[in-house]
Each structure stands twice: as structure tokens, then as C-alpha cells.
Amino acid sequence: DKIKIDKSFTQNMTTRADCAAIVQSTLVLAQGLGMHTTAEGVETDEQYRLLRLAGATSLQGYLFSRARPLCEIDFDVTHERQGIEDAA
């Protein structure tokens, strides 16, 4: 139902062409299949911007928050960045 992009690819996509190609190919495949995607390990604004432009539907990572129990997450704050469907 959903394709997750491992943080090892997300975190290296701006410095390694092979990682960028894997991320882009995965997003194109997911779009072609009508599937949602979650990119893990988003830590920088550049990663955020590139992934959103490439069509990632959900993003996770320290850019939004460190891992914590669900009951401690303020979803109003996590959705402040425009276009994020799922940042938890």
C-alpha cells in the first residue's frame, strides 16, 4: 500500500548520484502504481524541498521531530510545513 524510502538513500541523495537515482526511480514507480511514499531520515531543508518536488507524499525525520511516543506528538505543529500529509 505504501513504499518507504530508506534513510540511507534519503540522507545521501544530495551527495551521491546513485542514491539520488534510487530515490527518483522509487518515486516515479510509486506514482505510476498510484501508491503513497514515505521518505525516512529527512534532516535538512534541502532534502525536504527535493523530496517534495520529486513527489514524495510523506516525510519522516529529525527535521520534524525526534522519535517520541504518539501521545506526545502535537499534529498541529507537525503539519505547519506546507504540503506534508504525514510527518509522524
CSV table of N, CA and C in Angstrom, one decimal:
chain,number,residue,atom,x,y,z
A,1,ASP,N,0.8,-1.2,0.0
A,1,ASP,CA,0.0,0.0,0.0
A,1,ASP,C,0.8,1.3,0.0
A,2,LYS,N,2.0,1.2,0.6
A,2,LYS,CA,2.9,2.3,0.6
A,2,LYS,C,4.4,1.9,0.5
A,3,ILE,N,5.1,2.7,-0.2
A,3,ILE,CA,6.6,2.4,-0.4
A,3,ILE,C,7.4,3.3,0.5
A,4,LYS,N,8.3,2.8,1.3
A,4,LYS,CA,9.1,3.6,2.2
A,4,LYS,C,10.5,3.6,1.5
A,5,ILE,N,11.1,4.8,1.6
A,5,ILE,CA,12.4,5.1,1.1
A,5,ILE,C,13.3,5.1,2.3
A,6,ASP,N,14.3,4.2,2.3
A,6,ASP,CA,15.2,4.1,3.5
A,6,ASP,C,16.0,5.4,3.7
A,7,LYS,N,16.3,5.7,4.9
A,7,LYS,CA,17.0,6.9,5.2
A,7,LYS,C,18.4,6.9,4.6
A,8,SER,N,19.0,5.8,4.4
A,8,SER,CA,20.4,5.7,3.8
A,8,SER,C,20.4,6.3,2.4
A,9,PHE,N,19.3,6.2,1.7
A,9,PHE,CA,19.1,6.8,0.4
A,9,PHE,C,18.8,8.3,0.5
A,10,THR,N,17.8,8.6,1.4
A,10,THR,CA,17.4,10.0,1.6
A,10,THR,C,18.6,10.9,2.0
A,11,GLN,N,19.3,10.4,3.0
A,11,GLN,CA,20.4,11.2,3.6
A,11,GLN,C,21.5,11.4,2.6
A,12,ASN,N,21.7,10.5,1.7
A,12,ASN,CA,22.8,10.7,0.7
A,12,ASN,C,22.5,11.1,-0.7
A,13,MET,N,21.2,11.4,-0.9
A,13,MET,CA,20.7,11.8,-2.2
A,13,MET,C,21.3,13.1,-2.8
A,14,THR,N,21.8,14.0,-1.9
A,14,THR,CA,22.3,15.2,-2.4
A,14,THR,C,23.8,15.1,-2.6
A,15,THR,N,24.4,14.0,-2.2
A,15,THR,CA,25.9,13.9,-2.4
A,15,THR,C,26.3,12.7,-3.3
A,16,ARG,N,25.3,11.8,-3.5
A,16,ARG,CA,25.7,10.5,-4.3
A,16,ARG,C,24.6,10.4,-5.4
A,17,ALA,N,25.1,10.3,-6.6
A,17,ALA,CA,24.2,10.2,-7.8
A,17,ALA,C,23.4,8.9,-7.7
A,18,ASP,N,24.0,7.8,-7.2
A,18,ASP,CA,23.3,6.5,-7.2
A,18,ASP,C,22.1,6.6,-6.2
A,19,CYS,N,22.3,7.3,-5.1
A,19,CYS,CA,21.2,7.4,-4.1
A,19,CYS,C,20.1,8.3,-4.7
A,20,ALA,N,20.5,9.4,-5.4
A,20,ALA,CA,19.5,10.2,-6.0
A,20,ALA,C,18.7,9.5,-7.0
A,21,ALA,N,19.4,8.6,-7.8
A,21,ALA,CA,18.7,7.8,-8.8
A,21,ALA,C,17.7,6.8,-8.2
A,22,ILE,N,18.1,6.2,-7.1
A,22,ILE,CA,17.2,5.3,-6.4
A,22,ILE,C,16.0,6.0,-5.9
A,23,VAL,N,16.2,7.1,-5.3
A,23,VAL,CA,15.1,7.9,-4.7
A,23,VAL,C,14.1,8.3,-5.9
A,24,GLN,N,14.7,8.9,-6.9
A,24,GLN,CA,13.9,9.3,-8.0
A,24,GLN,C,13.1,8.2,-8.7
A,25,SER,N,13.8,7.1,-8.9
A,25,SER,CA,13.2,5.9,-9.5
A,25,SER,C,12.0,5.3,-8.7
A,26,THR,N,12.3,5.3,-7.4
A,26,THR,CA,11.3,4.8,-6.5
A,26,THR,C,10.0,5.7,-6.5
A,27,LEU,N,10.2,7.0,-6.5
A,27,LEU,CA,9.1,7.9,-6.5
A,27,LEU,C,8.3,7.8,-7.8
A,28,VAL,N,9.0,7.7,-9.0
A,28,VAL,CA,8.3,7.5,-10.3
A,28,VAL,C,7.6,6.2,-10.3
A,29,LEU,N,8.1,5.1,-9.8
A,29,LEU,CA,7.4,3.8,-9.7
A,29,LEU,C,6.2,4.0,-8.9
A,30,ALA,N,6.3,4.6,-7.7
A,30,ALA,CA,5.1,4.7,-6.8
A,30,ALA,C,4.0,5.5,-7.5
A,31,GLN,N,4.4,6.6,-8.1
A,31,GLN,CA,3.4,7.4,-8.8
A,31,GLN,C,2.7,6.7,-9.9
A,32,GLY,N,3.5,5.9,-10.7
A,32,GLY,CA,2.9,5.1,-11.7
A,32,GLY,C,2.0,4.0,-11.2
A,33,LEU,N,2.2,3.5,-10.0
A,33,LEU,CA,1.4,2.5,-9.4
A,33,LEU,C,0.2,3.1,-8.6
A,34,GLY,N,0.3,4.4,-8.4
A,34,GLY,CA,-0.8,5.1,-7.6
A,34,GLY,C,-0.6,4.8,-6.1
A,35,MET,N,0.7,4.7,-5.7
A,35,MET,CA,1.0,4.3,-4.3
A,35,MET,C,1.6,5.6,-3.6
A,36,HIS,N,1.3,5.6,-2.3
A,36,HIS,CA,1.9,6.7,-1.5
A,36,HIS,C,3.3,6.3,-1.1
A,37,THR,N,4.2,7.3,-0.8
A,37,THR,CA,5.5,7.1,-0.5
A,37,THR,C,5.8,7.8,0.9
A,38,THR,N,6.8,7.2,1.6
A,38,THR,CA,7.3,7.8,2.8
A,38,THR,C,8.8,7.8,2.7
A,39,ALA,N,9.4,9.0,2.7
A,39,ALA,CA,10.8,9.1,2.7
A,39,ALA,C,11.3,9.2,4.2
A,40,GLU,N,12.1,8.3,4.6
A,40,GLU,CA,12.6,8.3,6.0
A,40,GLU,C,13.9,9.1,6.1
A,41,GLY,N,14.2,9.6,7.3
A,41,GLY,CA,15.5,10.2,7.6
A,41,GLY,C,15.7,11.6,7.1
A,42,VAL,N,14.6,12.4,6.9
A,42,VAL,CA,14.7,13.8,6.4
A,42,VAL,C,15.3,14.6,7.5
A,43,GLU,N,16.4,15.2,7.3
A,43,GLU,CA,17.1,16.0,8.3
A,43,GLU,C,17.4,17.5,7.9
A,44,THR,N,17.3,17.8,6.6
A,44,THR,CA,17.7,19.1,6.2
A,44,THR,C,16.5,19.7,5.3
A,45,ASP,N,16.5,21.0,5.2
A,45,ASP,CA,15.5,21.7,4.4
A,45,ASP,C,15.7,21.3,2.9
A,46,GLU,N,17.0,21.1,2.5
A,46,GLU,CA,17.3,20.8,1.1
A,46,GLU,C,16.6,19.4,0.8
A,47,GLN,N,16.8,18.4,1.7
A,47,GLN,CA,16.2,17.1,1.5
A,47,GLN,C,14.7,17.3,1.4
A,48,TYR,N,14.1,18.0,2.3
A,48,TYR,CA,12.7,18.3,2.4
A,48,TYR,C,12.2,18.8,1.0
A,49,ARG,N,12.9,19.9,0.5
A,49,ARG,CA,12.5,20.5,-0.7
A,49,ARG,C,12.6,19.6,-1.9
A,50,LEU,N,13.7,18.9,-2.0
A,50,LEU,CA,13.9,18.0,-3.1
A,50,LEU,C,12.9,16.8,-3.2
A,51,LEU,N,12.6,16.3,-2.0
A,51,LEU,CA,11.7,15.2,-1.9
A,51,LEU,C,10.2,15.6,-2.2
A,52,ARG,N,9.9,16.8,-1.8
A,52,ARG,CA,8.5,17.3,-2.1
A,52,ARG,C,8.4,17.6,-3.6
A,53,LEU,N,9.4,18.2,-4.1
A,53,LEU,CA,9.4,18.5,-5.6
A,53,LEU,C,9.3,17.2,-6.4
A,54,ALA,N,10.0,16.2,-5.9
A,54,ALA,CA,10.0,14.9,-6.7
A,54,ALA,C,8.7,14.1,-6.5
A,55,GLY,N,7.9,14.5,-5.5
A,55,GLY,CA,6.6,13.8,-5.4
A,55,GLY,C,6.4,12.9,-4.2
A,56,ALA,N,7.3,13.0,-3.2
A,56,ALA,CA,7.1,12.2,-2.0
A,56,ALA,C,5.9,12.6,-1.3
A,57,THR,N,5.0,11.7,-0.9
A,57,THR,CA,3.8,12.1,-0.3
A,57,THR,C,3.9,12.2,1.2
A,58,SER,N,4.8,11.6,1.9
A,58,SER,CA,5.0,11.7,3.3
A,58,SER,C,6.5,11.7,3.6
A,59,LEU,N,6.8,12.4,4.7
A,59,LEU,CA,8.2,12.6,5.1
A,59,LEU,C,8.4,12.3,6.5
A,60,GLN,N,9.5,11.7,6.9
A,60,GLN,CA,9.8,11.5,8.4
A,60,GLN,C,11.2,11.9,8.6
A,61,GLY,N,11.5,12.3,9.8
A,61,GLY,CA,12.9,12.5,10.2
A,61,GLY,C,13.0,13.6,11.2
A,62,TYR,N,14.3,13.8,11.6
A,62,TYR,CA,14.6,14.7,12.7
A,62,TYR,C,14.3,16.2,12.3
A,63,LEU,N,14.2,16.5,11.0
A,63,LEU,CA,13.8,17.8,10.6
A,63,LEU,C,12.5,18.2,11.3
A,64,PHE,N,11.6,17.2,11.5
A,64,PHE,CA,10.3,17.5,12.1
A,64,PHE,C,10.3,17.2,13.6
A,65,SER,N,10.9,16.2,14.0
A,65,SER,CA,10.9,15.8,15.5
A,65,SER,C,11.8,14.6,15.7
A,66,ARG,N,12.3,14.5,16.9
A,66,ARG,CA,13.0,13.2,17.3
A,66,ARG,C,11.9,12.3,17.6
A,67,ALA,N,12.2,11.0,17.5
A,67,ALA,CA,11.2,9.9,17.8
A,67,ALA,C,10.7,10.1,19.3
A,68,ARG,N,9.4,10.0,19.4
A,68,ARG,CA,8.8,10.1,20.7
A,68,ARG,C,7.4,9.4,20.7
A,69,PRO,N,6.8,9.1,21.9
A,69,PRO,CA,5.5,8.4,21.9
A,69,PRO,C,4.4,9.2,21.2
A,70,LEU,N,3.5,8.5,20.6
A,70,LEU,CA,2.4,9.1,19.9
A,70,LEU,C,1.7,10.1,20.7
A,71,CYS,N,1.5,9.8,22.0
A,71,CYS,CA,0.7,10.7,22.8
A,71,CYS,C,1.4,12.0,23.1
A,72,GLU,N,2.7,12.2,22.7
A,72,GLU,CA,3.4,13.4,22.9
A,72,GLU,C,3.4,14.3,21.6
A,73,ILE,N,2.9,13.7,20.5
A,73,ILE,CA,3.0,14.5,19.2
A,73,ILE,C,1.9,15.5,19.1
A,74,ASP,N,2.3,16.7,18.8
A,74,ASP,CA,1.3,17.7,18.5
A,74,ASP,C,1.2,17.8,17.0
A,75,PHE,N,0.1,17.2,16.4
A,75,PHE,CA,0.0,17.2,15.0
A,75,PHE,C,-0.3,18.5,14.3
A,76,ASP,N,-0.7,19.5,15.1
A,76,ASP,CA,-0.9,20.8,14.5
A,76,ASP,C,0.5,21.4,14.2
A,77,VAL,N,1.5,21.2,15.0
A,77,VAL,CA,2.8,21.7,14.8
A,77,VAL,C,3.5,20.9,13.6
A,78,THR,N,3.3,19.5,13.6
A,78,THR,CA,4.0,18.7,12.6
A,78,THR,C,3.5,19.0,11.2
A,79,HIS,N,2.3,19.6,11.1
A,79,HIS,CA,1.7,19.9,9.8
A,79,HIS,C,1.9,21.4,9.3
A,80,GLU,N,2.8,22.1,10.0
A,80,GLU,CA,3.0,23.5,9.7
A,80,GLU,C,3.7,23.7,8.3
A,81,ARG,N,4.6,22.8,8.0
A,81,ARG,CA,5.2,22.8,6.7
A,81,ARG,C,4.2,22.5,5.6
A,82,GLN,N,4.1,23.4,4.6
A,82,GLN,CA,3.1,23.2,3.6
A,82,GLN,C,3.3,21.9,2.8
A,83,GLY,N,2.2,21.2,2.6
A,83,GLY,CA,2.2,20.1,1.8
A,83,GLY,C,2.5,18.7,2.5
A,84,ILE,N,2.8,18.7,3.7
A,84,ILE,CA,3.1,17.5,4.4
A,84,ILE,C,1.8,16.8,4.8
A,85,GLU,N,1.7,15.5,4.3
A,85,GLU,CA,0.5,14.7,4.7
A,85,GLU,C,0.7,14.0,5.9
A,86,ASP,N,2.0,13.6,6.2
A,86,ASP,CA,2.2,12.7,7.3
A,86,ASP,C,3.7,12.9,7.7
A,87,ALA,N,3.9,13.5,8.9
A,87,ALA,CA,5.2,13.8,9.3
A,87,ALA,C,5.5,13.1,10.6
A,88,ALA,N,4.7,12.2,11.1
A,88,ALA,CA,4.9,11.5,12.3
A,88,ALA,C,5.5,10.2,12.1
